[in-house]
GROMACS .gro file of C-alpha atoms in nm:
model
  270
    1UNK     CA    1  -3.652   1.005  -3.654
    2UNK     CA    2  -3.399   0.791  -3.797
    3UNK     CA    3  -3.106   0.662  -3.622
    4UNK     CA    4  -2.769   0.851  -3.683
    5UNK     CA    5  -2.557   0.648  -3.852
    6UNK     CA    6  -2.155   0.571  -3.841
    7UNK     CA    7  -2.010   0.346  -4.022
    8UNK     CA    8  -2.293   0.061  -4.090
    9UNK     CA    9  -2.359   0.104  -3.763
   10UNK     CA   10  -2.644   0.243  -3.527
   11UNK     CA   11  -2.493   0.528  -3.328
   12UNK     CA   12  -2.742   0.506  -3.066
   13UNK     CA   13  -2.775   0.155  -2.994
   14UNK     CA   14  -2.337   0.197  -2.996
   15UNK     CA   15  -2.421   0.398  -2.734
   16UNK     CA   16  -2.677   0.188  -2.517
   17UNK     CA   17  -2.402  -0.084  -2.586
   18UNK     CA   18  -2.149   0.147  -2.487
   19UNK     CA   19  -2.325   0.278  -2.124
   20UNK     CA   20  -2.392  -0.082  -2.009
   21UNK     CA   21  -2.023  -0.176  -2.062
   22UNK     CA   22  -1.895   0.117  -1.910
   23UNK     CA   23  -2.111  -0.019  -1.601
   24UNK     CA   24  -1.961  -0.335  -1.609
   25UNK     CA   25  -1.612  -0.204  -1.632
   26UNK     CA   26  -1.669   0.047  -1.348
   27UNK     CA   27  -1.789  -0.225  -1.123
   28UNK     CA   28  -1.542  -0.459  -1.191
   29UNK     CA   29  -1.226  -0.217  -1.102
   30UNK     CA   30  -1.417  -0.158  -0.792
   31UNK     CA   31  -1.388  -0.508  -0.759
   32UNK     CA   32  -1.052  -0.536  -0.857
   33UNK     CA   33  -0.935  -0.257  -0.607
   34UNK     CA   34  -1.074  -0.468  -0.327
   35UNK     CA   35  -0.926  -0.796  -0.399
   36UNK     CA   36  -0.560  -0.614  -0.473
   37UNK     CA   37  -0.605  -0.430  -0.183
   38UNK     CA   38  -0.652  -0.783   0.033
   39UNK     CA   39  -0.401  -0.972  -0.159
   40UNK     CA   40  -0.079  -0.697  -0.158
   41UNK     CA   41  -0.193  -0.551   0.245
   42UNK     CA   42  -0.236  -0.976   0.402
   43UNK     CA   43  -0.087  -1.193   0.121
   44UNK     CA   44   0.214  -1.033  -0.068
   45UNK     CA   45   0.426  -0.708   0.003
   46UNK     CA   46   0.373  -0.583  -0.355
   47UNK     CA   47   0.344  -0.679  -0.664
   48UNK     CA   48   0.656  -0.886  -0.792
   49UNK     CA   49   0.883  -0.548  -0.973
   50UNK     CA   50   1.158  -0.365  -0.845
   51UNK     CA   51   1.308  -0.454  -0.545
   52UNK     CA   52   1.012  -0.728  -0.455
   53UNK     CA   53   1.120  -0.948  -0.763
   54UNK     CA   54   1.126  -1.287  -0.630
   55UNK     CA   55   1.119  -1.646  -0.773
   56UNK     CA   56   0.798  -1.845  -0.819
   57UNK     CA   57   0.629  -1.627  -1.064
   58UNK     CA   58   0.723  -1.739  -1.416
   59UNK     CA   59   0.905  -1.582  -1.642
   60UNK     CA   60   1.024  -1.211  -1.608
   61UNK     CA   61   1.024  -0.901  -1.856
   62UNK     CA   62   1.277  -0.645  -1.877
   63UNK     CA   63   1.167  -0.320  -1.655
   64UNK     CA   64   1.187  -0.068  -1.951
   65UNK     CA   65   0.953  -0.309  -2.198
   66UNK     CA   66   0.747  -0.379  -1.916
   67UNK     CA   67   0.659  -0.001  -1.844
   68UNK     CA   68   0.621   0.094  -2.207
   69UNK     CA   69   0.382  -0.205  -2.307
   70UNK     CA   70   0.157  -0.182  -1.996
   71UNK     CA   71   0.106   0.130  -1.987
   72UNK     CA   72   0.079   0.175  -2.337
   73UNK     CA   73  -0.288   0.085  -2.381
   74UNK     CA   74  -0.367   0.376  -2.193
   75UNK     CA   75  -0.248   0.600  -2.493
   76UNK     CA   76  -0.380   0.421  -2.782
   77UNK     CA   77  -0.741   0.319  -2.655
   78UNK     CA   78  -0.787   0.706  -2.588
   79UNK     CA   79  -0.680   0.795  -2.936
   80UNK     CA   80  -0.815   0.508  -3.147
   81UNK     CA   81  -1.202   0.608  -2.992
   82UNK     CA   82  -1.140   0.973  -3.048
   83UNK     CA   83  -1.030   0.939  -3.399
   84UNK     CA   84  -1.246   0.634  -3.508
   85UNK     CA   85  -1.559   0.703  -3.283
   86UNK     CA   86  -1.837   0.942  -3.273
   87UNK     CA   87  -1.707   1.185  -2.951
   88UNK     CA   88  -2.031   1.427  -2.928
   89UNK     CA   89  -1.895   1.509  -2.575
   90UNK     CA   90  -1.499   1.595  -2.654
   91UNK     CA   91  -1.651   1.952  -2.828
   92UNK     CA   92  -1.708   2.057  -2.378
   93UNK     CA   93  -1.452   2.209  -2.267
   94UNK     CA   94  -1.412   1.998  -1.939
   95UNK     CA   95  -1.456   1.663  -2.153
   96UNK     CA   96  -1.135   1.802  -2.359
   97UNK     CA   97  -0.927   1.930  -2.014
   98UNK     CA   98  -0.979   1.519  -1.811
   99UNK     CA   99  -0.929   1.368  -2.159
  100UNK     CA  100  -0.578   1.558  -2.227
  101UNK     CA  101  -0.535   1.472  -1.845
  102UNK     CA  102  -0.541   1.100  -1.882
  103UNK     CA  103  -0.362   1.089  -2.191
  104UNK     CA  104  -0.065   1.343  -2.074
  105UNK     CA  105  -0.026   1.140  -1.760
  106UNK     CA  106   0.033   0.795  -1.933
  107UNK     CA  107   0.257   0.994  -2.218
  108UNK     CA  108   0.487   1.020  -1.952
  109UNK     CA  109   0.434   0.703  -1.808
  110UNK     CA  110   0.477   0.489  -2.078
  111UNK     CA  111   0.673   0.714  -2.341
  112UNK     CA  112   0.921   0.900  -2.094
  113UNK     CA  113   0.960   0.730  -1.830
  114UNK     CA  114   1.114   0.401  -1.902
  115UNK     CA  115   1.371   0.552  -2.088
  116UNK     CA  116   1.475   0.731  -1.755
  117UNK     CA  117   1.468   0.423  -1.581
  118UNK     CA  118   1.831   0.313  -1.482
  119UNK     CA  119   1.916  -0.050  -1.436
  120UNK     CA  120   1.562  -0.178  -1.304
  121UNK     CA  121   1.456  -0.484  -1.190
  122UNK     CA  122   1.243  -0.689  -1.435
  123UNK     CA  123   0.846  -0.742  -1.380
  124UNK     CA  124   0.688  -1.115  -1.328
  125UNK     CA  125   0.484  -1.200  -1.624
  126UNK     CA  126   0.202  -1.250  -1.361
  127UNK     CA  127   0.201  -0.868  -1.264
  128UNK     CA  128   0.267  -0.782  -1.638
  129UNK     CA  129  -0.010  -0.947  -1.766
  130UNK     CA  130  -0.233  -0.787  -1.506
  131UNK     CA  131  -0.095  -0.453  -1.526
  132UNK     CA  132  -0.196  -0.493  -1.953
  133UNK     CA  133  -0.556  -0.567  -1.874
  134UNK     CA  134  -0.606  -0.278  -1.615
  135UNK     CA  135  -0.487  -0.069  -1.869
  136UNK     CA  136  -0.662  -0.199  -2.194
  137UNK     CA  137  -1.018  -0.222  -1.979
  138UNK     CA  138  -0.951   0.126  -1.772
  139UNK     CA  139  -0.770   0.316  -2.065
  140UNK     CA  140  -1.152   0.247  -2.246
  141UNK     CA  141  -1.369   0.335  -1.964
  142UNK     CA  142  -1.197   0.690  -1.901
  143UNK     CA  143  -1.169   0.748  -2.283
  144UNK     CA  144  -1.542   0.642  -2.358
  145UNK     CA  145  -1.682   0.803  -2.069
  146UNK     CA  146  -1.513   1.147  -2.216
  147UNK     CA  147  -1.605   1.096  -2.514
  148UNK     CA  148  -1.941   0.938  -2.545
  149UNK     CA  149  -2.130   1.023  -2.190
  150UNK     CA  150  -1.973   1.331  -1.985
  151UNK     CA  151  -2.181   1.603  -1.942
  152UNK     CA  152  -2.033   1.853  -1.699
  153UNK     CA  153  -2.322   2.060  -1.767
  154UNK     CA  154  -2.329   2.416  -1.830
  155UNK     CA  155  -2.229   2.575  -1.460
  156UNK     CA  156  -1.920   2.370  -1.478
  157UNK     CA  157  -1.701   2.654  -1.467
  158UNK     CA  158  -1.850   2.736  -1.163
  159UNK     CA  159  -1.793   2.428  -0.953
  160UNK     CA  160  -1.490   2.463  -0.725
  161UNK     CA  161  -1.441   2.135  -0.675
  162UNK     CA  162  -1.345   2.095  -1.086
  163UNK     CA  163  -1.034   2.359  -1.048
  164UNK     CA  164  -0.978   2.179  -0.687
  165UNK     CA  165  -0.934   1.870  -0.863
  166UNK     CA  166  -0.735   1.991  -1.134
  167UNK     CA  167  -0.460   2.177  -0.895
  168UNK     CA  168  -0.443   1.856  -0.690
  169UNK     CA  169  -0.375   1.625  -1.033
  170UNK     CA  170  -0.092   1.881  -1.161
  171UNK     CA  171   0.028   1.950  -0.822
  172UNK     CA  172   0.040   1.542  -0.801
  173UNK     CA  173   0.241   1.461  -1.143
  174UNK     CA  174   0.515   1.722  -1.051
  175UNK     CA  175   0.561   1.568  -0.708
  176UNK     CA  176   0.547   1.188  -0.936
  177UNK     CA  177   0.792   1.307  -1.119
  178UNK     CA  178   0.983   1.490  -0.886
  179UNK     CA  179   1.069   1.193  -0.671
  180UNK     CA  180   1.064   0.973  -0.977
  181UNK     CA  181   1.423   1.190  -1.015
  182UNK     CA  182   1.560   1.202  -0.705
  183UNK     CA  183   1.470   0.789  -0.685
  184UNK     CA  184   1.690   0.777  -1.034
  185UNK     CA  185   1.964   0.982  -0.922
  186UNK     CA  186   2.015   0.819  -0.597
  187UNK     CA  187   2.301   0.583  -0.729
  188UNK     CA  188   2.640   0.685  -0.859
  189UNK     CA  189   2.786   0.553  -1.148
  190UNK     CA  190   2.864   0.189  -1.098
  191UNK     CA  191   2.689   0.181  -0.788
  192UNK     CA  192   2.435  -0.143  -0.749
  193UNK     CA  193   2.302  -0.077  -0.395
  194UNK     CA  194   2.064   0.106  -0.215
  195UNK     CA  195   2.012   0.432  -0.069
  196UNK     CA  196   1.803   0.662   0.170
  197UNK     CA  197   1.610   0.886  -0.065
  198UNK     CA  198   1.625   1.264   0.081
  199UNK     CA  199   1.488   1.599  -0.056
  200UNK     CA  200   1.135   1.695  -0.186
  201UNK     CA  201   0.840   1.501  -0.049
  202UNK     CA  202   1.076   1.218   0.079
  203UNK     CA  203   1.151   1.467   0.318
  204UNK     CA  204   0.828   1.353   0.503
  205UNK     CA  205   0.708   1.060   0.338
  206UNK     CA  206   0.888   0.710   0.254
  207UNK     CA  207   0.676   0.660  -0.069
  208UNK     CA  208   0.664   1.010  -0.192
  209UNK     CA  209   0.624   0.897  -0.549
  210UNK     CA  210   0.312   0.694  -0.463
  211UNK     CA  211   0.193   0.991  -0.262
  212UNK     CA  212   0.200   1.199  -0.581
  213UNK     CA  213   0.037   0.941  -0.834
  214UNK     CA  214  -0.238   0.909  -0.558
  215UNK     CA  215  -0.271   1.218  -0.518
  216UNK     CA  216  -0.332   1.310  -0.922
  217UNK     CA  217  -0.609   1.036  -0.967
  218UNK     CA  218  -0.759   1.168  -0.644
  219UNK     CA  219  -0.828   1.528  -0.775
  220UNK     CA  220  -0.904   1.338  -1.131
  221UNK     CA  221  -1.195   1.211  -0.941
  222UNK     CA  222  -1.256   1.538  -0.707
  223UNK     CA  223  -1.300   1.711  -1.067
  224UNK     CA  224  -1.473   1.470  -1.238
  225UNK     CA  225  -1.752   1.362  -0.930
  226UNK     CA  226  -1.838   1.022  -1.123
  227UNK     CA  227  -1.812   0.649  -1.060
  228UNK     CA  228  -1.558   0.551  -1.340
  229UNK     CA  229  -1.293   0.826  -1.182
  230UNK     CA  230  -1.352   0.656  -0.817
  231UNK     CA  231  -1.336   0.350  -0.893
  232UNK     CA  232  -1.002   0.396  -1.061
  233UNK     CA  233  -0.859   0.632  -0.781
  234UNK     CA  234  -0.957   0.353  -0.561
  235UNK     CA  235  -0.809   0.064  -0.805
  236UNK     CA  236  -0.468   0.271  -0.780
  237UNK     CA  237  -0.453   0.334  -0.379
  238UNK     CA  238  -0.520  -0.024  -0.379
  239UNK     CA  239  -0.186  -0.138  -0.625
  240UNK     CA  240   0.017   0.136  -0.466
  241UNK     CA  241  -0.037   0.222  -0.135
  242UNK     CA  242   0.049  -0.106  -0.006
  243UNK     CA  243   0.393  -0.084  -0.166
  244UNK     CA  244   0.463   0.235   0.033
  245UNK     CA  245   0.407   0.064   0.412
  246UNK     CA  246   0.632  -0.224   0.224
  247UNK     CA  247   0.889   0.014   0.108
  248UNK     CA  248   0.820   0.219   0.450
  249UNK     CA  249   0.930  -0.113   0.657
  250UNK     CA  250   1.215  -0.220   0.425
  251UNK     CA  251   1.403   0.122   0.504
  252UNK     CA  252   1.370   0.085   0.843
  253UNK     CA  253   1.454  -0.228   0.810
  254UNK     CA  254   1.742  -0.182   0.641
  255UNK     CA  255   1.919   0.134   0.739
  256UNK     CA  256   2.009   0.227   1.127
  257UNK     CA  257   2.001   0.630   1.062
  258UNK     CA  258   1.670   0.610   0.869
  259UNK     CA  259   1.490   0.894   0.946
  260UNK     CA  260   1.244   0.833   1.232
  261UNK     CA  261   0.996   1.129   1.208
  262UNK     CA  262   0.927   0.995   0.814
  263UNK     CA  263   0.605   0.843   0.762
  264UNK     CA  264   0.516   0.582   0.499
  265UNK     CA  265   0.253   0.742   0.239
  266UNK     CA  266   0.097   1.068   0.386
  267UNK     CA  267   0.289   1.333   0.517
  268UNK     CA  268   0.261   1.391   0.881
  269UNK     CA  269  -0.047   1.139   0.917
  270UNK     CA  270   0.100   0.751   0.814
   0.00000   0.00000   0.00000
C-alpha cells in the first residue's frame, strides 16, 4: 500500500524517525534529572535566580524576560506540531485533555506569570540557557508523544488512575498559583526585604509553590502511565525540590519566630 504522504514527505518513516527520537529525548531527561538532582542537592543550593543570584555565572537576564523566553518553547513547539504535523492521535479524547494540560500550564507560566512578577531577581545566563533547552527538547517530546503515538486505548475512561491524575494536576496548579500570590503579595509598597510567607499551603510547607508544581506533573504522569511523563516529573523534582530544603534552611536561618512545626516540601512528612 503506498505510503501516506505529507508534504513531500513519508508520513510513516516521519514517524519511525519520530519514535526513535522521542526515545532519545526520554532517556536523556532521565539523565538530566539525575545529574541536576546531584549538582543542586551536593554542589549548589539552586539554580542561580531569585534570591540565590550570585556572582561567577556570566551575564544575567532580567527575571520577567527570563520567564517568558524559557518557558516559551513549551507553547509554541506544542502548537507548531499540531498545526503543521499529521496528529492522528489528538482526534482521542485523552490525547486532547494531557495536550490542553501541558499547554494551559505553560500559558500561565510563561504568558501570565511574569507579568505578576514584582521586582525579581535576574537569572544567570548559565541557568537561562539551560532552562531554554529543557523546554525546546521536553516541550517536543510531550507534544509529539500526544500527537503522533498516544493511544490510551479504548477503556480509558475506565481507568481510575487517569481522573486520579487529572484531580492531582488541577488540584496542583491552583495550589502553584495560590502561593505564587501570597509569595507576590508578601511585600508592601516600597518594601525591598524579606518576609515569612503564611496562609494556604505555607501553612505546612516552606516551599508550597514547589509542592504544587510537583504535585501537577506527578498526576500528569499518574494519568498518562508512560515514560516521557516520568521522566519529566522526575526532571522537575530534580530542579525544584532541592530549592525547597534551600529555601527551607534559609528561613530558619534567617528569621528567629519561623515557624518550627513547618516542613520544607511535603506537608507533615519533610
Amino acid at each position: 500500500m503506498e505510503a501516506t504522504k505529507w508534504q513531500g514527505f513519508n508520513l510513516e518513516n516521519y514517524m519511525r524517525l519520530d519514535i526513535h527520537l522521542l526515545d532519545t529525548i526520554t532517556y536523556s531527561i532521565f539523565g538530566f534529572a539525575g545529574f541536576v538532582a546531584i549538582s543542586q542537592f551536593f554542589i549548589t543550593s539552586g539554580a542561580s535566580y531569585g534570591r540565590y543570584v550570585r556572582a561567577g555565572y556570566g551575564c544575567y537576564i532580567d527575571s520577567r524576560l527570563a520567564w517568558f523566553v524559557w518557558e516559551l518553547p513549551s507553547i509554541v513547539i506544542p502548537i507548531v506540531l499540531l498545526v503543521f504535523t499529521s496528529s492522528p492521535r489528538i482526534v482521542q479524547t485523552p490525547n486532547r485533555i494531557l495536550f490542553g494540560c501541558f499547554v494551559l500550564h505553560y500559558i500561565h507560566r510563561s504568558l501570565i506569570y511574569p507579568l505578576l512578577i514584582r521586582g525579581g531577581k535576574p537569572a544567570s545566563l548559565v541557568t537561562f540557557v539551560f532552562a531554554v533547552l529543557f523546554c525546546v527538547f521536553n516541550g517536543y517530546l510531550q507534544a509529539a508523544y500526544f500527537l503522533h503515538h498516544a493511544d490510551f486505548g479504548e477503556d480509558w475512561n475506565r481507568n481510575p488512575l487517569f481522573y486520579f491524575g487529572l484531580c492531582m494536576f488541577f488540584l496542583g496548579l491552583f495550589i502553584n498559583v495560590e502561593s505564587d500570590h501570597i509569595l507576590r503579595t508578601l511585600r508592601k509598597p516600597g518594601e525591598t526585604g524579606y518576609n515569612i510567607p503564611r496562609g494556604g499551603l505555607f501553612t505546612y510547607v516552606s516551599g508550597a509553590n514547589f509542592f504544587g508544581e510537583i504535585l501537577e506533573w506527578f498526576g500528569f504522569a499518574v494519568a498518562n502511565g508512560t515514560l516521557p511523563t516520568l521522566a519529566f516529573f522526575l526532571s522537575t523534582t530534580a530542579s525544584i525540590a532541592p530549592r525547597a530544603f534551600s529555601h527551607h534552611r534559609w528561613y530558619k536561618e534567617k528569621f528567629d519566630d519561623y515557624p518550627t512545626e513547618r516542613k520544607a516540601l511535603i506537608p507533615l512528612v519533610i
